Coordinates of C-alpha atoms and ligand atoms in Angstrom, one line a residue:
M1 CA 14.8 14.3 12.2
P2 CA 16.2 17.3 10.6
E3 CA 15.7 20.5 11.9
V4 CA 12.1 20.6 10.9
L5 CA 9.8 23.2 13.3
S6 CA 12.8 22.8 15.8
G7 CA 11.8 26.2 17.5
L8 CA 8.4 24.3 19.0
K9 CA 10.5 22.7 21.7
D10 CA 12.2 26.1 22.8
A11 CA 8.8 27.6 22.8
L12 CA 7.4 25.1 25.1
K13 CA 10.3 25.2 27.3
K14 CA 9.7 28.9 27.6
F15 CA 6.0 28.5 28.2
L16 CA 6.7 26.0 31.1
G17 CA 9.5 28.6 33.1
S18 CA 7.8 31.6 32.6
T19 CA 6.1 33.4 35.4
S20 CA 3.8 35.4 33.6
P21 CA 0.2 34.8 34.4
Y22 CA -1.5 31.8 32.8
E23 CA -3.4 34.1 30.1
K24 CA -0.2 35.7 28.9
S25 CA 2.2 32.6 28.8
V26 CA -0.3 30.7 26.3
E27 CA -0.4 34.2 24.2
E28 CA 3.1 34.1 24.0
F29 CA 3.5 30.8 23.1
V30 CA 0.9 31.1 20.3
K31 CA 3.1 33.6 19.1
D32 CA 6.1 31.5 19.2
L33 CA 4.3 28.6 17.8
Q34 CA 2.9 30.6 14.8
R35 CA 6.1 32.2 14.0
T36 CA 7.9 28.7 13.8
L37 CA 5.3 27.0 11.7
I38 CA 5.1 29.8 9.3
K39 CA 8.9 29.9 9.3
S40 CA 8.9 26.3 8.5
D41 CA 6.4 27.1 5.7
V42 CA 3.1 25.2 7.3
N43 CA 0.3 26.7 5.7
V44 CA -1.0 30.0 7.1
K45 CA -4.6 29.1 7.1
L46 CA -3.8 25.7 8.9
V47 CA -1.8 28.0 11.8
F48 CA -4.3 30.3 12.2
E49 CA -7.0 27.6 12.2
L50 CA -4.7 25.6 14.8
S51 CA -3.8 29.1 17.0
K52 CA -7.4 29.9 17.4
R53 CA -8.2 25.9 18.7
I54 CA -5.7 26.1 21.0
R55 CA -6.0 29.1 22.7
E56 CA -9.9 28.6 22.8
R57 CA -9.0 25.3 24.4
A58 CA -6.6 26.6 27.0
L59 CA -8.9 29.1 28.2
K60 CA -12.1 27.0 28.7
E61 CA -10.8 23.6 29.4
K62 CA -10.3 22.8 33.4
P63 CA -7.6 20.8 34.0
P64 CA -8.5 17.1 36.0
A65 CA -7.7 17.6 39.9
G66 CA -3.9 17.5 40.8
A67 CA -2.7 19.1 37.4
S68 CA -2.0 22.6 36.9
R69 CA -3.5 24.6 34.0
R70 CA 0.2 25.0 32.7
D71 CA 1.0 21.4 32.5
W72 CA -2.8 20.8 31.1
F73 CA -2.0 23.4 28.0
V74 CA 1.1 20.9 27.1
K75 CA -1.4 18.3 26.5
I76 CA -3.8 20.9 24.2
V77 CA -0.7 21.9 22.0
Y78 CA 0.2 18.0 21.8
E79 CA -3.1 16.9 21.1
E80 CA -3.9 19.7 18.8
L81 CA -0.5 19.3 16.6
V82 CA -1.1 15.3 16.2
R83 CA -4.2 16.2 14.9
L84 CA -2.7 18.9 12.6
F85 CA -0.4 16.0 11.0
G86 CA -3.0 13.5 10.9
G87 CA -4.5 12.2 14.2
E88 CA -4.0 10.1 17.0
E89 CA -4.0 6.7 15.0
A90 CA -1.2 5.4 13.3
P91 CA -1.8 4.8 9.6
S92 CA -2.8 1.6 8.0
V93 CA -0.1 0.2 5.9
I94 CA -1.5 -3.2 5.7
P95 CA -2.4 -4.1 1.7
S96 CA -6.5 -4.6 1.7
K97 CA -6.5 -6.8 -1.1
K98 CA -4.3 -9.1 -3.5
P99 CA -2.9 -8.0 -5.6
Y100 CA -2.5 -4.3 -4.0
V101 CA -1.6 -1.9 -6.4
I102 CA 0.2 1.3 -5.8
M103 CA 0.9 4.3 -8.0
L104 CA 3.7 6.7 -6.9
V105 CA 3.3 10.5 -8.2
G106 CA 4.9 13.5 -7.8
V107 CA 7.5 16.1 -9.6
Q108 CA 10.6 15.5 -11.1
G109 CA 13.6 14.5 -8.3
S110 CA 10.7 14.4 -5.3
G111 CA 12.0 10.6 -5.1
K112 CA 9.3 8.6 -6.5
T113 CA 12.1 5.8 -8.1
T114 CA 14.0 5.6 -4.5
T115 CA 10.9 5.4 -2.6
A116 CA 9.2 2.9 -5.0
G117 CA 12.3 1.3 -3.9
K118 CA 11.9 1.6 -0.4
L119 CA 8.7 0.5 -0.6
A120 CA 9.2 -2.9 -1.9
H121 CA 12.0 -3.5 0.4
Y122 CA 9.7 -2.5 3.2
Y123 CA 6.5 -5.0 2.4
R124 CA 9.4 -7.8 1.4
N125 CA 10.7 -7.6 4.6
R126 CA 7.1 -8.1 5.8
K127 CA 7.0 -11.4 3.5
F128 CA 4.9 -9.7 0.8
K129 CA 5.7 -10.8 -2.8
V130 CA 6.0 -7.6 -4.4
G131 CA 6.4 -6.4 -8.1
L132 CA 8.0 -3.0 -9.4
V133 CA 6.6 -1.4 -12.7
Q134 CA 8.8 1.0 -14.3
T135 CA 6.7 3.8 -17.2
D136 CA 9.3 6.4 -17.3
T137 CA 9.2 6.6 -20.7
H138 CA 10.7 10.4 -20.4
R139 CA 14.1 9.7 -18.4
P140 CA 16.2 7.2 -20.2
A141 CA 18.0 5.8 -17.3
A142 CA 14.7 5.7 -14.9
Y143 CA 14.7 1.7 -16.4
D144 CA 17.8 1.1 -15.5
Q145 CA 17.5 2.8 -11.8
L146 CA 14.2 0.9 -10.7
R147 CA 15.4 -2.9 -12.1
Q148 CA 18.6 -2.1 -9.8
L149 CA 16.4 -1.5 -7.1
A150 CA 14.0 -4.3 -7.4
E151 CA 17.1 -6.5 -8.1
Q152 CA 18.6 -5.3 -4.9
V153 CA 15.5 -5.9 -2.7
G154 CA 14.0 -9.0 -4.6
A155 CA 11.3 -7.7 -5.7
L156 CA 10.0 -8.6 -9.4
F157 CA 10.3 -6.0 -12.2
Y158 CA 8.7 -5.0 -15.2
G159 CA 9.7 -2.4 -17.7
D160 CA 9.9 -2.0 -21.4
P161 CA 12.5 0.5 -23.0
G162 CA 11.2 -0.2 -26.5
E163 CA 7.4 0.9 -25.8
R164 CA 6.6 4.8 -25.7
D165 CA 3.1 4.8 -24.4
P166 CA 3.0 4.5 -20.4
V167 CA -0.1 3.4 -20.1
K168 CA 0.3 0.3 -22.4
I169 CA 3.1 -0.3 -20.2
T170 CA 1.2 0.0 -16.7
R171 CA -1.5 -2.3 -17.8
E172 CA 1.3 -5.5 -19.4
G173 CA 3.1 -4.8 -16.1
I174 CA 0.5 -5.2 -13.7
R175 CA -1.0 -8.0 -15.5
Q176 CA 2.2 -9.9 -16.0
L177 CA 3.4 -9.2 -12.1
A178 CA -0.1 -10.5 -11.0
S179 CA 0.1 -13.7 -13.0
Q180 CA 3.6 -14.0 -11.4
G181 CA 1.4 -13.7 -8.2
A182 CA 3.1 -10.2 -6.7
E183 CA 0.8 -9.4 -4.0
V184 CA 1.7 -5.9 -3.9
I185 CA 2.7 -4.3 -6.8
I186 CA 4.3 -0.6 -7.0
V187 CA 3.8 1.5 -10.3
D188 CA 6.7 4.3 -10.5
T189 CA 5.8 7.0 -13.0
A190 CA 7.6 9.9 -14.6
G191 CA 8.7 13.1 -13.2
R192 CA 10.0 14.8 -15.8
H193 CA 8.0 16.0 -19.1
G194 CA 10.3 19.0 -20.0
Y195 CA 10.5 22.4 -18.8
G196 CA 6.7 24.2 -18.5
E197 CA 5.1 21.0 -19.6
E198 CA 3.4 20.3 -16.2
E199 CA 0.1 19.9 -17.8
S200 CA 1.4 17.0 -20.1
L201 CA 2.3 15.3 -17.0
M202 CA -0.7 15.7 -15.1
E203 CA -2.3 14.5 -18.4
E204 CA -0.2 11.3 -18.3
M205 CA -0.9 10.6 -14.5
R206 CA -4.8 10.7 -15.2
R207 CA -4.6 8.7 -18.0
I208 CA -2.9 5.8 -16.3
A209 CA -4.7 6.2 -13.5
D210 CA -8.1 6.0 -15.3
A211 CA -6.6 2.9 -17.4
V212 CA -5.5 0.8 -14.2
K213 CA -7.4 2.2 -11.7
P214 CA -4.7 1.6 -8.9
D215 CA -6.2 1.0 -5.4
E216 CA -3.8 4.0 -4.0
V217 CA -2.4 6.9 -5.3
I218 CA 0.5 7.8 -3.4
L219 CA 1.7 11.4 -4.1
V220 CA 5.6 11.8 -3.3
L221 CA 6.4 15.3 -1.9
D222 CA 10.1 16.4 -0.9
A223 CA 10.5 18.0 2.6
G224 CA 12.0 21.0 0.7
I225 CA 8.9 21.7 -1.2
G226 CA 7.8 24.6 1.0
Q227 CA 4.4 26.7 0.5
K228 CA 4.0 25.2 -3.5
A229 CA 3.1 21.9 -1.7
R230 CA -0.6 22.9 -1.3
D231 CA -0.9 23.8 -4.8
L232 CA 0.6 21.0 -6.5
A233 CA -0.9 18.4 -4.2
R234 CA -4.2 20.1 -5.6
R235 CA -3.4 19.7 -9.0
F236 CA -2.1 15.8 -8.8
H237 CA -5.2 15.3 -6.8
E238 CA -7.4 16.5 -9.7
A239 CA -5.4 14.1 -11.9
A240 CA -5.4 10.9 -9.9
P241 CA -7.5 11.1 -6.1
I242 CA -4.8 11.0 -4.0
G243 CA -4.8 8.5 -1.1
S244 CA -1.6 9.5 0.9
I245 CA 1.4 10.7 0.8
I246 CA 5.1 10.1 1.5
I247 CA 7.4 13.0 2.6
T248 CA 11.0 12.1 1.2
K249 CA 14.4 13.8 2.7
L250 CA 13.2 14.7 5.9
D251 CA 16.4 13.9 7.1
G252 CA 18.0 17.0 4.8
T253 CA 17.6 20.3 6.4
A254 CA 14.5 21.3 4.6
K255 CA 12.0 22.9 6.9
G256 CA 9.4 20.3 5.9
G257 CA 6.0 22.3 7.0
G258 CA 4.9 23.1 3.4
A259 CA 4.5 19.2 2.6
L260 CA 3.6 18.0 6.1
S261 CA 0.6 20.3 5.9
A262 CA -0.2 19.3 2.2
V263 CA -2.6 16.4 4.4
A264 CA -5.1 18.8 4.7
E265 CA -5.0 19.8 1.2
T266 CA -5.7 16.5 -0.2
G267 CA -7.6 15.1 3.1
A268 CA -5.0 12.2 2.3
R269 CA -2.7 11.3 5.0
I270 CA 1.0 10.9 5.7
K271 CA 2.0 7.3 5.6
F272 CA 5.5 7.4 5.1
V273 CA 8.8 9.8 5.7
G274 CA 12.0 9.1 3.5
T275 CA 14.8 9.7 6.2
G276 CA 17.5 9.1 4.0
E277 CA 18.7 7.5 0.8
K278 CA 19.3 4.1 1.1
V279 CA 16.3 1.8 0.7
G280 CA 15.9 0.8 4.3
E281 CA 15.5 4.6 5.3
L282 CA 11.7 4.6 5.4
E283 CA 9.5 5.1 8.4
V284 CA 5.9 4.8 8.8
F285 CA 5.0 8.2 9.6
Q286 CA 3.2 8.2 13.3
P287 CA 1.6 11.9 13.9
T288 CA 1.9 11.3 18.1
R289 CA 5.8 10.1 17.7
F290 CA 6.4 12.6 15.2
V291 CA 5.0 15.4 17.6
G292 CA 6.8 13.9 20.3
R293 CA 10.2 14.3 18.9
L294 CA 8.8 18.1 18.0
L295 CA 8.2 19.2 21.6
G296 CA 10.9 17.1 22.8
M297 CA 9.1 13.9 24.0
G298 CA 11.7 13.3 26.7
D299 CA 10.6 15.8 28.5
I300 CA 6.9 15.7 28.3
Q301 CA 6.4 11.8 28.2
G302 CA 6.0 11.7 31.7
L303 CA 3.4 15.1 32.3
L304 CA 1.7 13.6 29.5
E305 CA 1.6 10.2 31.2
R306 CA 0.5 12.0 34.7
L307 CA -2.0 13.7 33.2
E308 CA -3.7 10.7 31.8
A309 CA -3.6 9.0 35.3
L310 CA -4.9 11.9 36.8
E311 CA -8.0 11.7 34.3
E312 CA -8.5 8.4 34.9
A313 CA -8.2 8.8 38.7
G314 CA -11.2 11.4 38.0
D315 CA -13.2 8.7 36.1
L316 CA -12.1 6.5 38.9
E317 CA -13.5 8.5 41.6
K318 CA -16.7 8.6 39.6
N319 CA -16.5 4.7 39.8
V320 CA -16.1 4.6 43.7
E321 CA -18.7 7.3 43.9
E322 CA -21.0 4.6 41.8
M323 CA -19.8 2.2 44.1
L324 CA -21.2 4.2 47.2
S325 CA -24.3 5.0 46.6
G326 CA -24.9 1.5 44.7
R327 CA -24.1 -1.9 45.6
L328 CA -20.6 -3.4 45.4
D329 CA -21.0 -6.2 43.0
M330 CA -18.7 -8.1 40.8
R331 CA -19.1 -6.2 38.0
V332 CA -18.0 -3.3 39.6
I333 CA -14.8 -5.2 41.1
Y334 CA -14.5 -6.2 37.3
R335 CA -13.9 -2.7 36.1
Q336 CA -12.2 -1.2 39.2
L337 CA -9.5 -4.0 38.7
R338 CA -9.7 -2.8 34.9
Q339 CA -8.9 0.7 36.0
I340 CA -6.4 -0.3 39.1
R341 CA -4.4 -2.6 36.8
K342 CA -3.2 1.2 35.1
L343 CA -2.9 3.4 38.1
G344 CA -1.5 0.8 41.0
P345 CA -3.8 -0.2 44.2
L346 CA -6.9 0.9 45.2
S347 CA -5.4 2.4 48.3
K348 CA -3.2 4.7 47.0
V349 CA -5.4 5.9 44.0
L350 CA -8.0 6.5 46.7
S351 CA -5.2 8.7 48.7
M352 CA -4.5 10.9 45.7
L353 CA -8.6 11.6 44.8
P354 CA -8.9 15.1 46.5
G355 CA -12.9 14.4 47.3
Y356 CA -11.2 11.4 49.9
G357 CA -8.5 13.4 52.1
I358 CA -9.6 10.2 54.3
Q359 CA -7.1 7.6 54.2
L360 CA -8.5 4.2 53.8
P361 CA -8.2 1.8 56.2
E362 CA -5.4 -0.2 55.7
D363 CA -5.7 -2.5 52.6
P364 CA -2.9 -5.1 52.7
E365 CA -4.6 -7.6 50.4
G366 CA -5.2 -5.0 47.9
A367 CA -1.6 -3.4 48.3
K368 CA -0.3 -7.1 47.1
I369 CA -2.3 -7.9 44.1
G370 CA 0.0 -8.3 41.4
E371 CA -1.2 -7.9 37.6
E372 CA -1.1 -11.5 37.1
K373 CA -3.7 -12.2 39.8
M374 CA -5.5 -9.3 38.7
D375 CA -6.0 -10.8 35.4
R376 CA -6.9 -13.9 36.8
W377 CA -9.8 -12.5 38.7
M378 CA -10.9 -10.8 35.5
A379 CA -11.0 -14.5 34.0
I380 CA -12.9 -15.5 37.0
I381 CA -15.1 -12.5 36.7
Q382 CA -16.1 -13.4 33.4
S383 CA -17.0 -16.9 34.1
M384 CA -19.5 -16.2 36.3
T385 CA -23.4 -16.0 35.5
P386 CA -24.9 -12.6 35.5
E387 CA -26.8 -13.8 38.7
E388 CA -23.4 -14.7 40.2
M389 CA -22.1 -11.4 39.2
E390 CA -24.7 -9.5 41.1
K391 CA -24.7 -12.1 44.4
P392 CA -21.2 -13.4 44.8
E393 CA -22.3 -14.8 48.0
L394 CA -24.3 -17.8 45.9
I395 CA -20.8 -18.8 45.3
E396 CA -19.6 -19.3 48.6
R397 CA -22.5 -21.4 49.3
E398 CA -22.6 -23.8 46.8
K399 CA -19.6 -25.5 45.8
T400 CA -20.8 -26.8 42.6
R401 CA -20.6 -23.1 41.3
L402 CA -17.1 -22.4 42.7
R403 CA -15.7 -25.2 41.0
R404 CA -17.5 -25.0 38.0
I405 CA -16.1 -21.2 37.5
A406 CA -12.7 -22.4 38.3
Y407 CA -12.7 -24.8 35.7
G408 CA -14.4 -22.2 33.2
S409 CA -11.4 -19.8 33.6
G410 CA -8.8 -22.1 34.0
T411 CA -8.0 -21.2 37.6
S412 CA -8.0 -23.3 40.9
P413 CA -11.0 -23.1 43.3
E414 CA -8.7 -21.5 45.9
D415 CA -8.3 -18.2 43.2
V416 CA -11.8 -18.0 43.2
K417 CA -12.3 -18.0 47.2
E418 CA -9.4 -15.7 47.2
L419 CA -11.7 -13.2 45.0
L420 CA -14.4 -13.8 47.3
T421 CA -12.8 -12.7 50.1
Y422 CA -11.3 -10.0 48.5
Y423 CA -15.0 -8.9 47.8
L424 CA -16.1 -9.3 51.4
H425 CA -13.3 -7.2 52.5
L426 CA -13.8 -4.5 50.0
K427 CA -17.6 -4.7 51.1
R428 CA -16.6 -3.9 54.5
M429 CA -14.5 -1.4 53.8
M430 CA -17.1 0.3 51.5
K431 CA -19.3 0.2 54.4
Q432 CA -16.4 2.2 56.5
L433 CA -16.0 4.8 53.8
K434 CA -19.8 5.5 53.7
R435 CA -20.0 6.0 57.0
K436 CA -17.0 8.5 57.0
K437 CA -18.2 10.2 54.1
K438 CA -21.8 10.9 56.2
L439 CA -19.9 11.9 58.9
L440 CA -17.8 14.4 56.8
K441 CA -21.1 15.4 55.4
K442 CA -22.6 16.0 58.8
L443 CA -19.4 17.7 60.1
Q444 CA -19.6 20.3 57.0
L445 CA -23.1 20.9 57.6
D446 CA -22.4 21.8 61.2
Q447 CA -19.8 24.2 59.9
Q448 CA -22.2 25.9 57.8
W449 CA -24.6 26.3 60.6
P450 CA -22.6 27.5 63.7
A451 CA -24.3 27.3 66.8
Ligands
GTP501 N1 18.5 12.4 1.7 C1 17.4 11.7 0.8 N2 17.6 11.5 -0.3 C2 16.8 11.0 -1.0 C3 15.2 10.5 -0.1 N3 14.7 10.2 -1.3 C4 15.3 10.1 -2.4 N4 16.6 10.9 -2.7 C5 17.3 11.5 -3.3 O1 16.9 12.2 -4.3 C6 17.2 12.3 -5.9 C7 16.0 11.9 -6.5 O2 15.4 10.3 -6.2 P1 14.8 9.9 -7.2 O3 13.9 8.8 -6.4 O4 15.4 9.9 -8.5 O5 13.6 10.5 -7.9 P2 12.3 11.0 -8.9 O6 11.0 11.4 -8.2 O7 12.0 9.0 -9.1 O8 13.1 11.6 -9.9 P3 12.1 11.4 -11.3 O9 11.9 10.7 -11.8 O10 13.5 12.2 -12.4 O11 11.0 12.4 -11.3 C8 18.1 11.3 -5.6 O12 19.2 11.6 -5.0 C9 17.9 10.2 -4.3 O13 19.0 9.7 -3.7 C10 15.4 10.6 1.1 O14 14.5 10.0 1.7 N5 16.7 11.3 1.6
MG502 MG1 12.2 8.5 -11.2

């Protein structure tokens, strides 16, 4: 990654190390954030919307028990940046039909032809039969450039140096490549129309898109485009509805922010980023990874994981409360197993919870449950009837049930017995815990009403 938005890491470091009061540190961070983003050409309006959301959340949200507001703030910043750059989920790059026709558009030199080669390489590596079509009739060398790339990556190729009409070439290209079995067809287009002839370029894109109705139009943007990105994205979008964006030359020294925030203008997602001139230098754009790198993932990864665990622990606390107030059955155990698999043994988790200063009675079984065993137990519970889940004692009483469950879950009767033992053990523990809680409540009441 280049120097894109490199100030963010420092701003965050400063925030975490600051001794100012929380509110003041937040303000300082937001200022630093704005400065960095604007300097990197991120659209000003976006920057202000982002700062507003971060500020609001920072002042309103309560961190889960065990986390500081400062830690929680890091998570807020991380989440809001991820949202700015496209959201939690990585974009889908799997073609939804065959043949899947992709049309690349973009201004001169943005990297369309190179990217066509890279995409072909990407899909070839994933065992797709790929075809490339050259429709650029304006630049004489374009034909050979793409033909050579096709050869290099093992893709089919169509072009017609004698034909002047790009619409005809596109139609014929798609027809021929499809009949040769191409599953992904990538249409490269012109970027050059002579000086001041952007209108005719847009017109050409509109004509091609109207004629062949590509499954996806991808706007190729040079990372260095700056603030112009928005306007440009809008104009292309009007000519041929942009489905997604590829940002090229993110390996350079460009600021990148302009291109990165073109996302917001078109509503299209960034799917790939180009990080070099070679065909292999294309990456699926993953906002979480990208933002992680911007903020110094090495530094914040642990923090984010801990916060997530604390949030889960909060959920578990609710779960325990529910268990204490209700009945323990196999459904409850199932839910817990799922959570414990993420967090660690129940006794450890409970001791983490603020409301349970009480240490659980020693829990030798619980401490020993490995992941494999938990998976086995979860399978066992899934093989129980609703009745058995609610009254596990039934299984103890009737041996046929025990055998049926073991068989159904691909485990042994010993495994099922072991789970039943755990259930009884947990039930005893819960009784003790309930008593202690009652006692604690009584003590607290006593303190409120001193004699
Ligand atoms: N460093 C780097 N260079 C790139 C990247 N993508 C493209 N380039 C370079 O950018 C230049 C222009 O690339 P092309 O693919 O020819 O651009 P184009 O959009 O097809 O250009 P026209 O057809 O003239 O509109 C070439 O020198 C490429 O090697 C990238 O991700 N990183
Ligand atoms: Mg080209």
